[in-house]
mmCIF file of C-alpha atoms and ligand atoms in Angstrom:
data_model
loop_
_atom_site.group_PDB
_atom_site.id
_atom_site.type_symbol
_atom_site.label_atom_id
_atom_site.label_comp_id
_atom_site.label_asym_id
_atom_site.label_seq_id
_atom_site.Cartn_x
_atom_site.Cartn_y
_atom_site.Cartn_z
ATOM 1 C CA MET A 114 -0.175 -0.052 0.378
ATOM 2 C CA ARG A 115 1.182 3.592 -0.845
ATOM 3 C CA ASP A 116 1.700 5.886 1.848
ATOM 4 C CA LEU A 117 -2.014 7.459 2.254
ATOM 5 C CA ALA A 118 -0.712 10.970 1.898
ATOM 6 C CA ASP A 119 -0.290 9.808 -1.633
ATOM 7 C CA GLN A 120 -3.567 8.446 -1.948
ATOM 8 C CA PRO A 121 -6.073 10.319 -4.269
ATOM 9 C CA ILE A 122 -8.680 12.825 -2.628
ATOM 10 C CA GLY A 123 -12.700 11.937 -3.202
ATOM 11 C CA VAL A 124 -15.106 14.431 -4.717
ATOM 12 C CA PHE A 125 -18.679 13.725 -5.555
ATOM 13 C CA ASP A 126 -21.914 15.210 -6.417
ATOM 14 C CA SER A 127 -25.105 14.365 -7.755
ATOM 15 C CA GLY A 128 -24.147 14.730 -11.026
ATOM 16 C CA ILE A 129 -21.371 17.583 -13.344
ATOM 17 C CA GLY A 130 -21.983 20.105 -10.792
ATOM 18 C CA GLY A 131 -19.787 19.228 -7.977
ATOM 19 C CA LEU A 132 -17.200 19.706 -11.157
ATOM 20 C CA SER A 133 -17.625 23.478 -10.491
ATOM 21 C CA VAL A 134 -15.582 22.440 -7.105
ATOM 22 C CA LEU A 135 -13.295 19.701 -8.685
ATOM 23 C CA GLN A 136 -11.985 22.838 -10.787
ATOM 24 C CA ALA A 137 -11.146 24.910 -7.868
ATOM 25 C CA LEU A 138 -9.282 22.204 -6.044
ATOM 26 C CA MET A 139 -7.257 21.328 -8.808
ATOM 27 C CA ALA A 140 -6.160 25.055 -9.041
ATOM 28 C CA GLU A 141 -5.685 25.124 -5.133
ATOM 29 C CA LEU A 142 -3.783 21.422 -4.753
ATOM 30 C CA PRO A 143 -2.126 20.671 -8.695
ATOM 31 C CA HIS A 144 -0.339 18.342 -7.216
ATOM 32 C CA GLU A 145 -3.126 15.768 -5.841
ATOM 33 C CA ARG A 146 -4.687 13.529 -7.808
ATOM 34 C CA PHE A 147 -8.811 13.362 -7.622
ATOM 35 C CA VAL A 148 -11.443 10.556 -7.758
ATOM 36 C CA TYR A 149 -14.624 12.082 -8.864
ATOM 37 C CA VAL A 150 -17.985 10.476 -8.931
ATOM 38 C CA ALA A 151 -21.148 12.024 -10.886
ATOM 39 C CA ASP A 152 -24.280 10.138 -9.496
ATOM 40 C CA SER A 153 -25.763 10.856 -12.408
ATOM 41 C CA GLY A 154 -27.850 8.026 -12.336
ATOM 42 C CA HIS A 155 -29.534 8.979 -9.826
ATOM 43 C CA ALA A 156 -29.917 13.123 -10.473
ATOM 44 C CA PRO A 157 -31.470 15.303 -8.890
ATOM 45 C CA TYR A 158 -30.828 15.050 -5.388
ATOM 46 C CA GLY A 159 -32.731 17.983 -4.530
ATOM 47 C CA GLU A 160 -36.491 16.955 -4.673
ATOM 48 C CA ARG A 161 -35.529 13.639 -3.143
ATOM 49 C CA GLY A 162 -35.762 13.627 0.894
ATOM 50 C CA ASP A 163 -32.879 13.089 2.645
ATOM 51 C CA ALA A 164 -32.869 9.528 3.447
ATOM 52 C CA PHE A 165 -32.242 8.672 -0.078
ATOM 53 C CA VAL A 166 -29.860 11.084 -0.461
ATOM 54 C CA ALA A 167 -28.061 10.071 2.670
ATOM 55 C CA GLU A 168 -27.931 6.112 1.328
ATOM 56 C CA ARG A 169 -26.516 7.787 -1.848
ATOM 57 C CA THR A 170 -24.394 9.844 -0.243
ATOM 58 C CA HIS A 171 -22.688 6.422 2.090
ATOM 59 C CA ALA A 172 -22.796 3.981 -0.844
ATOM 60 C CA ILE A 173 -20.129 6.292 -2.937
ATOM 61 C CA ALA A 174 -18.265 7.295 0.058
ATOM 62 C CA ASP A 175 -17.892 3.268 1.054
ATOM 63 C CA TYR A 176 -17.212 3.253 -3.154
ATOM 64 C CA LEU A 177 -14.365 5.795 -3.143
ATOM 65 C CA VAL A 178 -12.706 4.333 0.195
ATOM 66 C CA ALA A 179 -13.045 0.695 -1.016
ATOM 67 C CA HIS A 180 -12.409 0.608 -4.501
ATOM 68 C CA HIS A 181 -9.925 4.144 -5.233
ATOM 69 C CA HIS A 182 -8.607 4.276 -1.359
ATOM 70 C CA ILE A 183 -8.654 7.579 -0.911
ATOM 71 C CA LYS A 184 -7.191 9.610 1.669
ATOM 72 C CA ALA A 185 -10.040 12.518 2.148
ATOM 73 C CA LEU A 186 -13.616 12.971 1.078
ATOM 74 C CA VAL A 187 -15.188 16.614 -0.516
ATOM 75 C CA VAL A 188 -18.747 16.282 -0.955
ATOM 76 C CA ALA A 189 -19.547 18.820 -3.254
ATOM 77 C CA CYS A 190 -22.695 18.697 -2.894
ATOM 78 C CA ASN A 191 -24.895 21.453 -0.823
ATOM 79 C CA THR A 192 -27.739 18.757 -0.899
ATOM 80 C CA ALA A 193 -25.972 16.173 0.306
ATOM 81 C CA THR A 194 -23.812 17.983 2.905
ATOM 82 C CA ALA A 195 -27.213 19.306 4.308
ATOM 83 C CA ALA A 196 -28.711 15.859 3.931
ATOM 84 C CA ALA A 197 -25.992 13.751 5.049
ATOM 85 C CA ILE A 198 -22.457 15.136 6.243
ATOM 86 C CA HIS A 199 -22.964 14.355 9.828
ATOM 87 C CA GLU A 200 -23.836 10.547 9.995
ATOM 88 C CA ALA A 201 -20.735 10.563 7.170
ATOM 89 C CA ARG A 202 -18.764 12.043 10.114
ATOM 90 C CA MET A 203 -19.053 9.220 12.474
ATOM 91 C CA ARG A 204 -18.958 6.317 9.478
ATOM 92 C CA TYR A 205 -15.312 7.701 8.746
ATOM 93 C CA PRO A 206 -14.017 9.628 11.935
ATOM 94 C CA GLN A 207 -10.855 9.216 10.782
ATOM 95 C CA MET A 208 -11.257 10.767 7.305
ATOM 96 C CA PRO A 209 -10.957 14.309 6.661
ATOM 97 C CA LEU A 210 -14.241 15.188 4.798
ATOM 98 C CA VAL A 211 -15.568 18.167 3.759
ATOM 99 C CA GLY A 212 -19.164 19.891 2.583
ATOM 100 C CA VAL A 213 -20.176 22.716 1.013
ATOM 101 C CA GLU A 214 -22.795 24.742 2.172
ATOM 102 C CA PRO A 215 -24.023 28.059 0.667
ATOM 103 C CA ALA A 216 -21.846 31.259 1.030
ATOM 104 C CA LEU A 217 -24.131 33.431 3.043
ATOM 105 C CA LYS A 218 -21.466 34.725 5.704
ATOM 106 C CA PRO A 219 -19.436 35.902 2.423
ATOM 107 C CA ALA A 220 -22.231 38.062 0.561
ATOM 108 C CA VAL A 221 -23.005 39.438 4.212
ATOM 109 C CA ALA A 222 -19.456 40.941 3.856
ATOM 110 C CA LEU A 223 -19.768 41.716 0.070
ATOM 111 C CA SER A 224 -23.298 43.364 0.196
ATOM 112 C CA GLN A 225 -23.356 47.079 0.027
ATOM 113 C CA THR A 226 -27.542 47.389 0.080
ATOM 114 C CA GLY A 227 -27.977 44.214 2.706
ATOM 115 C CA ARG A 228 -30.814 42.385 0.656
ATOM 116 C CA ILE A 229 -28.861 38.925 -0.717
ATOM 117 C CA GLY A 230 -30.682 36.627 -2.871
ATOM 118 C CA VAL A 231 -30.045 32.731 -1.981
ATOM 119 C CA ILE A 232 -31.006 29.830 -4.891
ATOM 120 C CA GLY A 233 -30.482 26.469 -4.000
ATOM 121 C CA THR A 234 -32.382 23.094 -4.287
ATOM 122 C CA ARG A 235 -35.163 22.603 -1.885
ATOM 123 C CA GLY A 236 -33.521 19.750 -0.281
ATOM 124 C CA THR A 237 -30.628 22.390 1.164
ATOM 125 C CA LEU A 238 -33.080 25.163 1.657
ATOM 126 C CA SER A 239 -35.526 23.347 3.635
ATOM 127 C CA SER A 240 -32.773 21.473 6.274
ATOM 128 C CA ALA A 241 -32.276 21.828 9.480
ATOM 129 C CA LYS A 242 -28.322 22.562 8.659
ATOM 130 C CA PHE A 243 -29.433 25.991 6.344
ATOM 131 C CA ALA A 244 -31.992 27.223 9.330
ATOM 132 C CA LYS A 245 -29.064 26.774 11.458
ATOM 133 C CA LEU A 246 -26.762 29.182 9.066
ATOM 134 C CA LEU A 247 -29.388 31.286 8.545
ATOM 135 C CA ASP A 248 -30.144 31.964 12.429
ATOM 136 C CA GLY A 249 -26.423 32.857 13.038
ATOM 137 C CA LEU A 250 -26.800 35.809 10.335
ATOM 138 C CA LYS A 251 -29.828 37.263 11.797
ATOM 139 C CA GLY A 252 -29.887 40.820 11.895
ATOM 140 C CA GLN A 253 -26.966 41.041 9.752
ATOM 141 C CA ALA A 254 -28.740 40.496 5.815
ATOM 142 C CA GLU A 255 -32.099 40.287 4.716
ATOM 143 C CA PHE A 256 -31.924 36.921 2.983
ATOM 144 C CA VAL A 257 -34.661 36.344 0.180
ATOM 145 C CA ILE A 258 -34.327 32.263 -0.351
ATOM 146 C CA GLN A 259 -35.641 31.256 -3.778
ATOM 147 C CA PRO A 260 -35.799 27.044 -4.150
ATOM 148 C CA CYS A 261 -35.385 26.262 -8.231
ATOM 149 C CA LYS A 262 -36.640 23.281 -8.565
ATOM 150 C CA GLY A 263 -35.384 21.905 -12.322
ATOM 151 C CA LEU A 264 -32.661 23.772 -12.720
ATOM 152 C CA ALA A 265 -29.743 21.588 -11.607
ATOM 153 C CA HIS A 266 -31.703 19.032 -13.824
ATOM 154 C CA ALA A 267 -31.707 21.258 -16.791
ATOM 155 C CA ILE A 268 -28.015 22.538 -15.851
ATOM 156 C CA GLU A 269 -27.127 18.886 -16.129
ATOM 157 C CA ARG A 270 -28.519 18.175 -19.425
ATOM 158 C CA SER A 271 -27.386 20.619 -21.012
ATOM 159 C CA THR A 272 -23.938 20.536 -20.067
ATOM 160 C CA GLY A 273 -24.160 16.442 -21.363
ATOM 161 C CA HIS A 274 -24.395 15.613 -24.911
ATOM 162 C CA PRO A 275 -24.458 18.004 -27.391
ATOM 163 C CA ALA A 276 -27.980 16.676 -29.412
ATOM 164 C CA ALA A 277 -29.535 17.494 -26.258
ATOM 165 C CA ASN A 278 -27.728 20.976 -25.477
ATOM 166 C CA ALA A 279 -29.941 23.749 -27.671
ATOM 167 C CA ALA A 280 -33.397 22.668 -25.926
ATOM 168 C CA GLN A 281 -31.947 22.551 -22.862
ATOM 169 C CA GLN A 282 -29.637 25.510 -22.966
ATOM 170 C CA SER A 283 -32.783 27.488 -23.501
ATOM 171 C CA GLU A 284 -34.782 25.657 -20.291
ATOM 172 C CA VAL A 285 -32.041 26.641 -18.223
ATOM 173 C CA HIS A 286 -32.290 30.502 -19.294
ATOM 174 C CA ARG A 287 -36.293 30.162 -18.910
ATOM 175 C CA LEU A 288 -35.892 28.912 -15.281
ATOM 176 C CA CYS A 289 -32.815 31.584 -14.085
ATOM 177 C CA GLN A 290 -35.147 34.452 -15.499
ATOM 178 C CA ALA A 291 -38.616 32.871 -13.571
ATOM 179 C CA TYR A 292 -36.732 32.707 -10.278
ATOM 180 C CA THR A 293 -34.715 35.585 -10.447
ATOM 181 C CA GLU A 294 -38.089 37.563 -11.510
ATOM 182 C CA ALA A 295 -39.669 35.712 -8.326
ATOM 183 C CA MET A 296 -36.177 37.107 -5.939
ATOM 184 C CA GLY A 297 -37.768 40.966 -6.522
ATOM 185 C CA PRO A 298 -35.684 43.762 -8.179
ATOM 186 C CA PHE A 299 -31.862 43.181 -8.431
ATOM 187 C CA GLY A 300 -29.685 46.440 -8.462
ATOM 188 C CA LYS A 301 -27.422 48.369 -6.694
ATOM 189 C CA GLY A 302 -29.961 50.518 -5.033
ATOM 190 C CA THR A 303 -31.755 50.576 -1.711
ATOM 191 C CA GLY A 304 -33.816 47.545 -0.938
ATOM 192 C CA GLN A 305 -32.497 45.855 -4.208
ATOM 193 C CA ILE A 306 -30.530 42.575 -4.554
ATOM 194 C CA ASP A 307 -26.906 43.235 -4.729
ATOM 195 C CA SER A 308 -25.499 39.883 -4.214
ATOM 196 C CA LEU A 309 -26.704 36.332 -5.156
ATOM 197 C CA VAL A 310 -25.385 33.381 -3.163
ATOM 198 C CA LEU A 311 -25.331 30.173 -6.227
ATOM 199 C CA GLY A 312 -26.180 27.671 -3.276
ATOM 200 C CA CYS A 313 -26.274 24.373 -5.314
ATOM 201 C CA THR A 314 -22.945 23.975 -7.295
ATOM 202 C CA HIS A 315 -24.853 23.215 -10.551
ATOM 203 C CA TYR A 316 -25.539 26.576 -10.819
ATOM 204 C CA VAL A 317 -21.889 27.546 -11.496
ATOM 205 C CA PHE A 318 -22.348 26.411 -14.743
ATOM 206 C CA ALA A 319 -25.671 28.934 -15.799
ATOM 207 C CA THR A 320 -23.526 32.122 -14.489
ATOM 208 C CA ASP A 321 -23.061 32.987 -17.891
ATOM 209 C CA GLU A 322 -27.187 33.371 -18.448
ATOM 210 C CA LEU A 323 -27.628 35.072 -14.857
ATOM 211 C CA ARG A 324 -25.016 37.468 -15.509
ATOM 212 C CA ALA A 325 -26.887 37.885 -18.600
ATOM 213 C CA ILE A 326 -30.544 38.382 -16.860
ATOM 214 C CA LEU A 327 -29.389 40.270 -13.852
ATOM 215 C CA GLY A 328 -26.482 42.377 -15.404
ATOM 216 C CA PRO A 329 -22.734 42.772 -14.597
ATOM 217 C CA GLU A 330 -23.007 44.518 -11.249
ATOM 218 C CA ILE A 331 -24.978 41.923 -9.199
ATOM 219 C CA HIS A 332 -22.126 39.857 -6.758
ATOM 220 C CA PHE A 333 -22.177 36.035 -7.571
ATOM 221 C CA LEU A 334 -20.975 33.904 -4.723
ATOM 222 C CA SER A 335 -20.019 30.235 -4.719
ATOM 223 C CA THR A 336 -18.244 27.890 -2.493
ATOM 224 C CA GLY A 337 -15.601 25.970 -5.044
ATOM 225 C CA GLU A 338 -12.417 28.633 -3.529
ATOM 226 C CA PRO A 339 -13.089 28.664 0.198
ATOM 227 C CA VAL A 340 -13.957 24.660 0.264
ATOM 228 C CA SER A 341 -10.336 24.329 -1.949
ATOM 229 C CA ARG A 342 -8.357 26.695 0.665
ATOM 230 C CA GLN A 343 -10.599 24.302 3.284
ATOM 231 C CA THR A 344 -9.324 21.184 2.020
ATOM 232 C CA ARG A 345 -5.846 22.025 1.904
ATOM 233 C CA ARG A 346 -5.736 23.511 5.169
ATOM 234 C CA LEU A 347 -7.243 19.935 6.674
ATOM 235 C CA LEU A 348 -4.536 18.193 4.766
ATOM 236 C CA GLU A 349 -1.828 20.457 5.617
ATOM 237 C CA THR A 350 -2.969 19.591 9.218
ATOM 238 C CA GLN A 351 -2.908 15.979 9.272
ATOM 239 C CA GLY A 352 0.268 15.438 7.358
ATOM 240 C CA LEU A 353 -1.508 14.292 4.180
ATOM 241 C CA LEU A 354 -0.976 16.594 1.527
ATOM 242 C CA ALA A 355 0.853 15.022 -1.718
ATOM 243 C CA THR A 356 4.591 14.109 -1.096
ATOM 244 C CA THR A 357 5.562 13.220 -3.977
ATOM 245 C CA ASP A 358 5.803 15.957 -6.988
ATOM 246 C CA GLN A 359 3.295 14.776 -9.538
ATOM 247 C CA PRO A 360 3.418 18.129 -11.938
ATOM 248 C CA ASN A 361 0.906 15.600 -14.360
ATOM 249 C CA ALA A 362 -1.222 15.287 -11.359
ATOM 250 C CA ALA A 363 -4.570 16.861 -13.570
ATOM 251 C CA ARG A 364 -3.659 14.067 -16.126
ATOM 252 C CA LEU A 365 -4.364 11.656 -13.138
ATOM 253 C CA THR A 366 -7.408 12.725 -12.286
ATOM 254 C CA GLN A 367 -10.051 10.033 -13.021
ATOM 255 C CA LEU A 368 -14.095 10.876 -13.375
ATOM 256 C CA PHE A 369 -16.939 8.006 -12.831
ATOM 257 C CA THR A 370 -20.343 8.209 -13.612
ATOM 258 C CA THR A 371 -23.329 6.212 -12.712
ATOM 259 C CA GLY A 372 -25.015 7.609 -15.891
ATOM 260 C CA ALA A 373 -24.569 8.019 -19.470
ATOM 261 C CA LEU A 374 -20.739 8.197 -19.602
ATOM 262 C CA ILE A 375 -20.988 10.567 -23.287
ATOM 263 C CA ASP A 376 -22.704 13.399 -20.444
ATOM 264 C CA LEU A 377 -19.849 13.389 -17.811
ATOM 265 C CA GLN A 378 -17.067 13.696 -20.843
ATOM 266 C CA THR A 379 -18.830 16.205 -22.474
ATOM 267 C CA ALA A 380 -18.780 18.200 -19.384
ATOM 268 C CA ALA A 381 -15.285 17.493 -18.178
ATOM 269 C CA LEU A 382 -13.891 18.322 -21.426
ATOM 270 C CA ARG A 383 -15.577 21.260 -22.210
ATOM 271 C CA TRP A 384 -15.079 22.357 -18.121
ATOM 272 C CA LEU A 385 -12.070 20.956 -17.119
ATOM 273 C CA HIS A 386 -10.450 20.408 -20.512
ATOM 274 C CA LEU A 387 -9.753 16.476 -19.407
ATOM 275 C CA PRO A 388 -10.397 14.114 -22.008
ATOM 276 C CA ALA A 389 -12.496 11.615 -22.408
ATOM 277 C CA GLN A 390 -10.124 8.841 -21.623
ATOM 278 C CA GLN A 391 -10.154 9.619 -17.844
ATOM 279 C CA CYS A 392 -13.787 9.345 -17.695
ATOM 280 C CA SER A 393 -15.301 5.626 -17.011
ATOM 281 C CA LYS A 394 -18.537 4.132 -15.649
ATOM 282 C CA ALA A 395 -18.134 3.729 -12.022
ATOM 283 C CA GLU A 396 -18.290 -0.110 -11.965
ATOM 284 C CA GLY A 397 -18.979 -1.561 -8.439
ATOM 285 C CA LEU A 398 -20.906 1.386 -7.480
ATOM 286 C CA ARG A 399 -24.498 0.075 -6.456
HETATM 287 N N1 LIG B 37 -25.216 19.854 -7.337
HETATM 288 C C1 LIG B 37 -26.327 19.603 -5.848
HETATM 289 C C2 LIG B 37 -26.100 20.685 -5.226
HETATM 290 O O1 LIG B 37 -24.911 21.370 -4.447
HETATM 291 C C3 LIG B 37 -27.578 18.645 -6.236
HETATM 292 C C4 LIG B 37 -28.095 19.449 -7.301
HETATM 293 C C5 LIG B 37 -29.221 18.282 -7.508
HETATM 294 O O2 LIG B 37 -28.887 16.394 -7.823
HETATM 295 O O3 LIG B 37 -30.695 18.564 -7.313
HETATM 296 O O4 LIG B 37 -27.061 20.943 -4.153
#
């Protein structure tokens, strides 16, 4: 068995959304190897119950440990973090485990109007974890919370196989338009929303649509970078940063899916410039 520090870092999401986090992780930790699982065969998580999402989280964590001997796990999904990170920590008490949550605190620091929009899945935004996060910021800003049913699914499909793209792309635009309209006016004026928290890792891939709808002056907050820095800190503290200088670590990164291989390949190439050969079906993951 190789030195634990030279084992890969596991990363997963319900689908391709977590690639936005993987992108930040690869930039922050260029000498690390990553194993990514897109659970696209079971996506979207956002409209399922906690029990289903927790069950998937455990199945994927077990698969990453048993088949890939990961040294750390990044749950690159807000919905899975809200539903299952607590239990995952109990299941793997020794393993560094990092989750993602909507970036409310950074938004409070950035907002000038004090009115902040938060978009996410129903699962995330109705969770006890999110309620606690919100409660801790009481009085510091006004939050306009908008669950976006269907948006992660449309993004998932639009970044997949090119044949499905055009129709799904306009569906992404239509949903972004409808949900942001429902939140009230965006802008820099008094009473307007000047910051939008992207509380689902898929939504990072709709940034262009959101920017076109909301204009250049609205702040968008995602979690990829803070999560990557937190992962580095945890690995550092536990002496688990890769010991060998692997300048080609990106080429060793492997991506697996429980859904259609072509969709993962298309998304990996488009967002991370990773070639199709680095993507496979997740054999052995139930
Ligand atoms: N990307 C996921 C998140 O951050 C979930 C999307 C979904 O499957 O509904 O919440």
